[in-house]
PDB file of C-alpha atoms in Angstrom:
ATOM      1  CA  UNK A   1      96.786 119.132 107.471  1.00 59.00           C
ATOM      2  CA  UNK A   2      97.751 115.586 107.911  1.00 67.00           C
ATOM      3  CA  UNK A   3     100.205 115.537 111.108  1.00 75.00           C
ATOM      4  CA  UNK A   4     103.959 115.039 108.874  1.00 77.00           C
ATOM      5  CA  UNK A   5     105.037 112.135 111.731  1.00 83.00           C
ATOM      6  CA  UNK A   6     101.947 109.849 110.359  1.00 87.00           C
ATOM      7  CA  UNK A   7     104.358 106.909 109.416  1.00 88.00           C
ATOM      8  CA  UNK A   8     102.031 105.576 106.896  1.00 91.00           C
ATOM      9  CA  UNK A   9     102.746 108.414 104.457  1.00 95.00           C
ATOM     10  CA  UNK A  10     106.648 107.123 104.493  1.00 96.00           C
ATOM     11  CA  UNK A  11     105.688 103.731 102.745  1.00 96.00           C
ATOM     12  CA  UNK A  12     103.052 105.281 100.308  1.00 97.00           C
ATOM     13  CA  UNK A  13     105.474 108.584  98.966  1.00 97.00           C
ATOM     14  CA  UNK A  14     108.501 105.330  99.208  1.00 97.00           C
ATOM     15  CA  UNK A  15     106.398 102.976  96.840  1.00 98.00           C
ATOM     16  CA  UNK A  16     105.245 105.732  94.250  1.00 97.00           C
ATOM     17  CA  UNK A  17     108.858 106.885  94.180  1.00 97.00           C
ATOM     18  CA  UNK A  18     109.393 104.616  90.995  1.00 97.00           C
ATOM     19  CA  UNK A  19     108.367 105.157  87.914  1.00 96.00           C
ATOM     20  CA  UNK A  20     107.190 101.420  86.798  1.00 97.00           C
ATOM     21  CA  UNK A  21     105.400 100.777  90.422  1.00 98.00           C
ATOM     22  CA  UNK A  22     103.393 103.916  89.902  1.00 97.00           C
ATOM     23  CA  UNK A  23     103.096 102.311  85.849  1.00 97.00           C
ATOM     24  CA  UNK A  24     101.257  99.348  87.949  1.00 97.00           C
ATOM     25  CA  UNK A  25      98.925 100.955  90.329  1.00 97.00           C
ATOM     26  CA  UNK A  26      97.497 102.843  86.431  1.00 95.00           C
ATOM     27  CA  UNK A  27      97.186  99.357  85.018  1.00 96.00           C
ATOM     28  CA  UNK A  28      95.465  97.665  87.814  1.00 96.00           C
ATOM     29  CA  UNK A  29      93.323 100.660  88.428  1.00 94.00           C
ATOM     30  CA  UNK A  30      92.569  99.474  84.583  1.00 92.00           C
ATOM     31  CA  UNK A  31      92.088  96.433  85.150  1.00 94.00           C
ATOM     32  CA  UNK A  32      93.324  92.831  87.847  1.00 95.00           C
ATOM     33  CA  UNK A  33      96.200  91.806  85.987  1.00 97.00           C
ATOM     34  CA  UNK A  34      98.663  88.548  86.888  1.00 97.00           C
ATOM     35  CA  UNK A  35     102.435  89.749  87.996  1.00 96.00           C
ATOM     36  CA  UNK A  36     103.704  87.985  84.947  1.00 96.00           C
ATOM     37  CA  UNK A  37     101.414  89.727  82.585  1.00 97.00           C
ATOM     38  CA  UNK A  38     102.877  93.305  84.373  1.00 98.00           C
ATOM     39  CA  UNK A  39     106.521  91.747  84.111  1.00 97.00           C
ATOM     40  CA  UNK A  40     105.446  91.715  80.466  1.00 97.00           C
ATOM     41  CA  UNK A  41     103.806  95.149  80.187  1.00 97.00           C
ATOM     42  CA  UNK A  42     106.752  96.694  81.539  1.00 96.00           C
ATOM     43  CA  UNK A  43     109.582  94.316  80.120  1.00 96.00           C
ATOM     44  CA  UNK A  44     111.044  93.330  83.618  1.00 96.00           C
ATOM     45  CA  UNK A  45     112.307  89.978  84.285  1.00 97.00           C
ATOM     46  CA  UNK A  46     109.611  88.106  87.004  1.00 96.00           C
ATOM     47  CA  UNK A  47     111.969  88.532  89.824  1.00 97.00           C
ATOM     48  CA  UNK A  48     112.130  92.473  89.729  1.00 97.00           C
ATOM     49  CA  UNK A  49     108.396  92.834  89.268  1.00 98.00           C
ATOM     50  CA  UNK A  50     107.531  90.652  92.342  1.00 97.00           C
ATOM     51  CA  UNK A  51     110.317  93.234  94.294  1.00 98.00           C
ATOM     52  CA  UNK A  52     108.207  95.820  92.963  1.00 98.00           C
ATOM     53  CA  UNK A  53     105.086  94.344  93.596  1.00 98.00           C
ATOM     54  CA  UNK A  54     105.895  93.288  97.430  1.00 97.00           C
ATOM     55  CA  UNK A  55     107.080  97.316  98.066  1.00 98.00           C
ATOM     56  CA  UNK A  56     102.938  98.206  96.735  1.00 98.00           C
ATOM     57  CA  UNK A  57     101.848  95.182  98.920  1.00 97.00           C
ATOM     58  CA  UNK A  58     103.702  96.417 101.831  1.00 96.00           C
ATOM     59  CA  UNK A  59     102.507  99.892 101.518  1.00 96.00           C
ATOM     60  CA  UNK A  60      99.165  98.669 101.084  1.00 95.00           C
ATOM     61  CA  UNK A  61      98.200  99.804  97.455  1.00 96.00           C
ATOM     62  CA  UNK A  62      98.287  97.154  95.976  1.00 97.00           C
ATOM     63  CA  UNK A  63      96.722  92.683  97.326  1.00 96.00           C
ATOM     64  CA  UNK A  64      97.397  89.534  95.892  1.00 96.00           C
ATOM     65  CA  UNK A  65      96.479  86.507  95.866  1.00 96.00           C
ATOM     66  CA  UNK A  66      97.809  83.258  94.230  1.00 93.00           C
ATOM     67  CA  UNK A  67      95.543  81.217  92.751  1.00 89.00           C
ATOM     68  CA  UNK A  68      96.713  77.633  91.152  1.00 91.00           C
ATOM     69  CA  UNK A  69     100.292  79.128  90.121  1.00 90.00           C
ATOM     70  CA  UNK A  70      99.227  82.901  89.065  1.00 91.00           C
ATOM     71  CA  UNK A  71      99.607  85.152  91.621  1.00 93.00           C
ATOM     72  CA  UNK A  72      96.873  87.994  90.627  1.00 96.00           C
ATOM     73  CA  UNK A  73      97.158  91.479  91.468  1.00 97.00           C
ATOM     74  CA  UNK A  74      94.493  94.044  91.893  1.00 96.00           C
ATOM     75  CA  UNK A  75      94.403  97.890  94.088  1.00 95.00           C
ATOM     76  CA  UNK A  76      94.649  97.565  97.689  1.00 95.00           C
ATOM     77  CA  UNK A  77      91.981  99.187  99.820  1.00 91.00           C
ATOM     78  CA  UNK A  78      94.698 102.180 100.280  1.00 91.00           C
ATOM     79  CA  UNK A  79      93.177 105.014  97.971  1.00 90.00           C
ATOM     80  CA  UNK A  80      96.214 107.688  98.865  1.00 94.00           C
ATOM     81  CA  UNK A  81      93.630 109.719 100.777  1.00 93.00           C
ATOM     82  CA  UNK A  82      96.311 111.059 103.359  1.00 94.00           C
ATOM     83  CA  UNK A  83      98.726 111.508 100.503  1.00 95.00           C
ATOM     84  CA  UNK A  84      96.208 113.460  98.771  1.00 95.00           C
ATOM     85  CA  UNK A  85      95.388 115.533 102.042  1.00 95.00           C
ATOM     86  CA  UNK A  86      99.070 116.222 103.067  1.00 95.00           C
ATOM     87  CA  UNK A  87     100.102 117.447  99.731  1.00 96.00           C
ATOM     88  CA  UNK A  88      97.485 119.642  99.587  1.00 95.00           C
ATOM     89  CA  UNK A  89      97.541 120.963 102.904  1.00 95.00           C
ATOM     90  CA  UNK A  90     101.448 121.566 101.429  1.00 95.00           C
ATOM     91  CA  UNK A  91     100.194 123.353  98.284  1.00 95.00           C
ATOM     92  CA  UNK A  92      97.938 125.947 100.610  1.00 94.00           C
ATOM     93  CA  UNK A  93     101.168 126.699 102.759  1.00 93.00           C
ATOM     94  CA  UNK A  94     103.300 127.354  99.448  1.00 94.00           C
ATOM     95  CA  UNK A  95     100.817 129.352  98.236  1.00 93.00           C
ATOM     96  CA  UNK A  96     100.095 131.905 100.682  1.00 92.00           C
ATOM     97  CA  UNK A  97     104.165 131.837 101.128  1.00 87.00           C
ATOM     98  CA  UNK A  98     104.749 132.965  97.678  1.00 84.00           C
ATOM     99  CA  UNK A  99     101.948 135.509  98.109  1.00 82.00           C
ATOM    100  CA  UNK A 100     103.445 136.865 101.066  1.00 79.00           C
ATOM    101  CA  UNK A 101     106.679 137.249  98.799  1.00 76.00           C
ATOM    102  CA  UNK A 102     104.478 138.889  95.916  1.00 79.00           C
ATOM    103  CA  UNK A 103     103.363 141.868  99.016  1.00 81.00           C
ATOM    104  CA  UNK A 104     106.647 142.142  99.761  1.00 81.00           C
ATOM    105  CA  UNK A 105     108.401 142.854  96.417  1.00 82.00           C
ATOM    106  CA  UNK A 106     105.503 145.133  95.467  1.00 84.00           C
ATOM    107  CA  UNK A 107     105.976 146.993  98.797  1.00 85.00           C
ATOM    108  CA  UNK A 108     108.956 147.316  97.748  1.00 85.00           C
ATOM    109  CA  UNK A 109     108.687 148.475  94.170  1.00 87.00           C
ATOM    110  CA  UNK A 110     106.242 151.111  95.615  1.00 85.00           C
ATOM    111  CA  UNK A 111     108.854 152.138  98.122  1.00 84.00           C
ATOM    112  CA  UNK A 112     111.228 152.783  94.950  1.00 83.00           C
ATOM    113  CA  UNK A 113     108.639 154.592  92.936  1.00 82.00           C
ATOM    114  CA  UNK A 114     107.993 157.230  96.072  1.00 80.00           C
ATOM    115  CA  UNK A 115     111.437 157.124  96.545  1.00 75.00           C
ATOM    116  CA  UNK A 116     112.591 158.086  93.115  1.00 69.00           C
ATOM    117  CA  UNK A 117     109.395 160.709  92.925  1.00 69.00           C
ATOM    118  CA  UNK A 118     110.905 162.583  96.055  1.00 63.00           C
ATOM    119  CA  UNK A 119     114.036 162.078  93.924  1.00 58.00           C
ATOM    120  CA  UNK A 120     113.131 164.468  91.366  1.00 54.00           C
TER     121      UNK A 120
ATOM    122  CA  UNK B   1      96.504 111.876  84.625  1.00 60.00           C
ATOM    123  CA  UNK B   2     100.239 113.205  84.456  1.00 67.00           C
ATOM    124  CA  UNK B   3     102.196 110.139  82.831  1.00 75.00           C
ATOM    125  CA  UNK B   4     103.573 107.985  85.251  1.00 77.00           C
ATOM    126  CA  UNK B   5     107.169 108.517  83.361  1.00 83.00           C
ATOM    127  CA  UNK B   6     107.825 111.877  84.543  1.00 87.00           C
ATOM    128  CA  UNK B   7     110.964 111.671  86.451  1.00 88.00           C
ATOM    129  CA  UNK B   8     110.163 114.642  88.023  1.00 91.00           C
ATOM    130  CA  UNK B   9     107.562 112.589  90.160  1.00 95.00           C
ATOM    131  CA  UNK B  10     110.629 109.919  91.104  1.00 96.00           C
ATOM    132  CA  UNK B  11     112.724 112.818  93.115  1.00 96.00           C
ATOM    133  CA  UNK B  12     109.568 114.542  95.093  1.00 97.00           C
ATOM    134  CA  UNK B  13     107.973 111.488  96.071  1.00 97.00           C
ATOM    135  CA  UNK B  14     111.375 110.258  97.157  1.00 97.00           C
ATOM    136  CA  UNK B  15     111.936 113.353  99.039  1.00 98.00           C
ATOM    137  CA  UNK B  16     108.205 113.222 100.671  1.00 97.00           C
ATOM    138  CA  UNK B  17     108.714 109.912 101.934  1.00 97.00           C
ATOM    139  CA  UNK B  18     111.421 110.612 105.564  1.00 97.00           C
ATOM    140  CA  UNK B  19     108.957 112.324 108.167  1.00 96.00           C
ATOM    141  CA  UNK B  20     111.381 115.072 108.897  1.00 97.00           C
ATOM    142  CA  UNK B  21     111.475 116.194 105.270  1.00 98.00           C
ATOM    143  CA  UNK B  22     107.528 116.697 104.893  1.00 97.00           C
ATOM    144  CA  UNK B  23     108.036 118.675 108.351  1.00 97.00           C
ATOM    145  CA  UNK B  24     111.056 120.842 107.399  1.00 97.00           C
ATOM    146  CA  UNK B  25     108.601 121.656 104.440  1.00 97.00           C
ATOM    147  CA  UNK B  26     105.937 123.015 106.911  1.00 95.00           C
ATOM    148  CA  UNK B  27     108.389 124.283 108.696  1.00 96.00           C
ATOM    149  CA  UNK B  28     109.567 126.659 105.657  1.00 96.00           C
ATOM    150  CA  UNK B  29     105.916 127.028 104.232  1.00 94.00           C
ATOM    151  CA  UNK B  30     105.141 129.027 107.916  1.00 93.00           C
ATOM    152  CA  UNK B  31     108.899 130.833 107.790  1.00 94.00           C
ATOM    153  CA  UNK B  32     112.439 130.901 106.305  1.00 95.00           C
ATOM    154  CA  UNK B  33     114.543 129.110 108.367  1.00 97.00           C
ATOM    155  CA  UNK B  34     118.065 128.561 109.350  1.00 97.00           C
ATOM    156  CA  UNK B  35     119.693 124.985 108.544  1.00 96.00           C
ATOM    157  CA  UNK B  36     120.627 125.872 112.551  1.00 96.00           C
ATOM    158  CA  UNK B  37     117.464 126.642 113.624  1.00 97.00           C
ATOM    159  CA  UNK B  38     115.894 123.322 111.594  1.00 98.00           C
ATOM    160  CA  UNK B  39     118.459 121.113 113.051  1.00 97.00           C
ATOM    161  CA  UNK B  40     117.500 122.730 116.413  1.00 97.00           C
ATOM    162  CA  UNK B  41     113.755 122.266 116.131  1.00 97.00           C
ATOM    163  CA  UNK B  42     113.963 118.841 114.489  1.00 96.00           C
ATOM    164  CA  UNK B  43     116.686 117.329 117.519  1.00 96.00           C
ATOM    165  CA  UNK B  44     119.227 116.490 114.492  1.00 96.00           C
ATOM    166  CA  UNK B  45     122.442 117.060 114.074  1.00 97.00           C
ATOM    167  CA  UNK B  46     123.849 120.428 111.635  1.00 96.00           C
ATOM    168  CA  UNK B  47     125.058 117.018 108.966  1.00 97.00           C
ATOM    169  CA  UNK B  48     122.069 115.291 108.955  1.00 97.00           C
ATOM    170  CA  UNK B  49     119.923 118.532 108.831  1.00 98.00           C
ATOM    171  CA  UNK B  50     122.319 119.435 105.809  1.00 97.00           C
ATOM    172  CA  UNK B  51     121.916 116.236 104.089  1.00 98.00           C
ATOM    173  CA  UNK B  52     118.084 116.371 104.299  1.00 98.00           C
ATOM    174  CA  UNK B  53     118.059 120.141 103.175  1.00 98.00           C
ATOM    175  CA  UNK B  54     119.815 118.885 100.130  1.00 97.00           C
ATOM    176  CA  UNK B  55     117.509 116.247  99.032  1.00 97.00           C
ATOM    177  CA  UNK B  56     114.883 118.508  99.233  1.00 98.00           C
ATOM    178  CA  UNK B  57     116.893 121.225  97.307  1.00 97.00           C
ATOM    179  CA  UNK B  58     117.699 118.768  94.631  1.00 96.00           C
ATOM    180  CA  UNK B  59     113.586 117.765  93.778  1.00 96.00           C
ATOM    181  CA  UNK B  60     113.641 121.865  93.907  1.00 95.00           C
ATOM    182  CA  UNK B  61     111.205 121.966  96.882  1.00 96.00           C
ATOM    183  CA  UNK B  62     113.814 124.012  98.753  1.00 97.00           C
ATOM    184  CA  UNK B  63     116.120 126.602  97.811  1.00 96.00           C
ATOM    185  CA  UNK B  64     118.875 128.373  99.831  1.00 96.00           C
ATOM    186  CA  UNK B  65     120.991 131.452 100.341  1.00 96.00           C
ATOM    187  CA  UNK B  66     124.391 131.637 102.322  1.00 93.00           C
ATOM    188  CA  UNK B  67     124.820 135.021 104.074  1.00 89.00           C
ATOM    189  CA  UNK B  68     127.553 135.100 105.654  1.00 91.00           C
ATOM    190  CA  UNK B  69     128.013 132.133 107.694  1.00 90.00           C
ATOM    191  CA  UNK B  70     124.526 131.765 107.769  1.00 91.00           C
ATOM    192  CA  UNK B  71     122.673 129.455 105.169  1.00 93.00           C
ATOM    193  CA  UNK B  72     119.073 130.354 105.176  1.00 96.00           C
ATOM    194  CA  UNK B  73     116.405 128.110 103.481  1.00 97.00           C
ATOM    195  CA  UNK B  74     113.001 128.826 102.212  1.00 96.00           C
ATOM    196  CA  UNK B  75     110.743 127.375  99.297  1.00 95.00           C
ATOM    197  CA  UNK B  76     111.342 126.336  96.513  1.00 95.00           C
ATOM    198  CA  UNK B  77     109.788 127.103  93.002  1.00 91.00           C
ATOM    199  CA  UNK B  78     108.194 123.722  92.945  1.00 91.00           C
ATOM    200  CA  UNK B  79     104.542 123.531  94.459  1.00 90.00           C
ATOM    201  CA  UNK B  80     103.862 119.564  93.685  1.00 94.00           C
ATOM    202  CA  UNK B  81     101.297 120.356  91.597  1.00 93.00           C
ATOM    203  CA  UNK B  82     102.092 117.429  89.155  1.00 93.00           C
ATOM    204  CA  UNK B  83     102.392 115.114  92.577  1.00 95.00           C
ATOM    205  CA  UNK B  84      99.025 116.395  93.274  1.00 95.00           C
ATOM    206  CA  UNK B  85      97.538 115.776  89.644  1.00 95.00           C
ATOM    207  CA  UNK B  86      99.288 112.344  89.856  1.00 95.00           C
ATOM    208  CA  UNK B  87      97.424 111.328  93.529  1.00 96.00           C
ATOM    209  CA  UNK B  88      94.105 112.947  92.349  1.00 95.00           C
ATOM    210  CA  UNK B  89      94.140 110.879  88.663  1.00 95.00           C
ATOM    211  CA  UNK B  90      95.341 107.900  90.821  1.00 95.00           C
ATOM    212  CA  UNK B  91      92.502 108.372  93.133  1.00 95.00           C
ATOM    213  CA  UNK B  92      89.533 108.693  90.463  1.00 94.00           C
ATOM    214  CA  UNK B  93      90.954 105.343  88.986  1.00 93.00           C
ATOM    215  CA  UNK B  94      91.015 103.918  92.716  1.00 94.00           C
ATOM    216  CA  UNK B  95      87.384 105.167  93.026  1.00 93.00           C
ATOM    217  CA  UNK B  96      86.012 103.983  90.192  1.00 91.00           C
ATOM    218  CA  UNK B  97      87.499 100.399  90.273  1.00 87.00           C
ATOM    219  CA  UNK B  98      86.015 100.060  93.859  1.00 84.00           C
ATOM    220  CA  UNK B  99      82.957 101.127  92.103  1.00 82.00           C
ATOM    221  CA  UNK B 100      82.904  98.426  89.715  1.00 79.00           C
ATOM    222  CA  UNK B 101      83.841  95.403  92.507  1.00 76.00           C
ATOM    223  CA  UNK B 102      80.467  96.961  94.622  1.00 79.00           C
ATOM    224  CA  UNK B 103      78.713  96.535  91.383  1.00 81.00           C
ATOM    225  CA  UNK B 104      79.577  92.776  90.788  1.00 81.00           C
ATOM    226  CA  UNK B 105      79.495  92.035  94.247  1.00 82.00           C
ATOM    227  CA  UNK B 106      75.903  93.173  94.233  1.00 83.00           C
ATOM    228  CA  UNK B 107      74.880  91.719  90.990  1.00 85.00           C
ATOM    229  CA  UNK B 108      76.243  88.071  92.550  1.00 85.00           C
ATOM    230  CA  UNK B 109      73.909  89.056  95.905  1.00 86.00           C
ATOM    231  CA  UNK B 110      71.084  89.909  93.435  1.00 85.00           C
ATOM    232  CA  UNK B 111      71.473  86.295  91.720  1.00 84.00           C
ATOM    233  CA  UNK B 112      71.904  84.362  94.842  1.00 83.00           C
ATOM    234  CA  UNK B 113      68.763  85.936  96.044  1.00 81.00           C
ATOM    235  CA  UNK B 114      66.760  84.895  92.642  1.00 80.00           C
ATOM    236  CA  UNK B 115      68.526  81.605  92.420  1.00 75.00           C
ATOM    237  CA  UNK B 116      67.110  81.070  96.687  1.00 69.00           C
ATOM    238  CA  UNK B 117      63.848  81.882  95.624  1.00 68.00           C
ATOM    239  CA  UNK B 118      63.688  79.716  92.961  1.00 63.00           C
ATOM    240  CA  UNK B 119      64.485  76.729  95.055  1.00 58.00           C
ATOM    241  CA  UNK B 120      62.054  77.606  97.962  1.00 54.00           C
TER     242      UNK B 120
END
């Protein structure tokens, strides 16, 4: 399991914690696309999609690059491997937890069954 | 892909994204815990234990009990399964776009070696 200090999953779970930056990182994984083309897409004025943009920049998941006077976006070279990896190591944990639980409760129920048998 | 509009998304990733959080959640996916004993093991304070404990509870990654004067935490019902679906649809689109720039980027190396040959 990825080690829960690693800083780099702070930014990364931070920038995909709104809905229209994770809205960008589908459309450039579509296609490059200029940030006032995405201001566009997802009716934002200019300003709030460069603030949105600069959070995926800073996380690395998303580079751009200003050519003339568009600035052109396109996926950074961060693919959310860790991400992937730490939510699944996650997923195993909750899984064998709520197994545990299942053992439990049908100890349990078998425990009540005997019980009310002896009962009788 | 799980669309990028599910709000559900907006609260775990937001929840994923403080260090102590992901490890109070591997923390409770090895044994239920104690807000105490969490404050304890992460060198926090009982308030700022509580207030992370409640973030989590709120994304329903962790649910507690009070006994007592004891509040004990464990997992929640939620097992990020559409966080996982959202990384691994993310990632495909990631991997594929990569894909495409190795393509180009060889198809340009291919025509550069044509167009040297030419001119020798």
């Amino acid at each position: 399991m990825v080690q829960y200090r690693e800083p780099a999953l702070d930014t990364a779970f931070s920038a995909l914690s709104d809905p229209i930056r994770r809205g960008v990182l589908e459309q450039l994984g579509r296609a490059d696309a200029s940030i006032t083309y995405l201001a566009e897409k997802f009716r934002m004025t200019l300003t709030g999609m460069k603030k949105h943009v600069g959070v995926l920049e800073q996380a690395g998941l998303v580079s751009t690059e200003k050519i003339g006077r568009v600035r052109t976006c396109r996926l950074g070279l961060r693919g959310l491997e860790k991400e992937a990896e730490w939510i699944e190591g996650y997923r195993k944990l909750w899984a064998e937890r709520f197994d545990d639980l299942d053992k439990i409760v049908e100890e349990l129920n078998q425990k009540e069954k005997t019980h009310g048998q002896k009962k009788r």
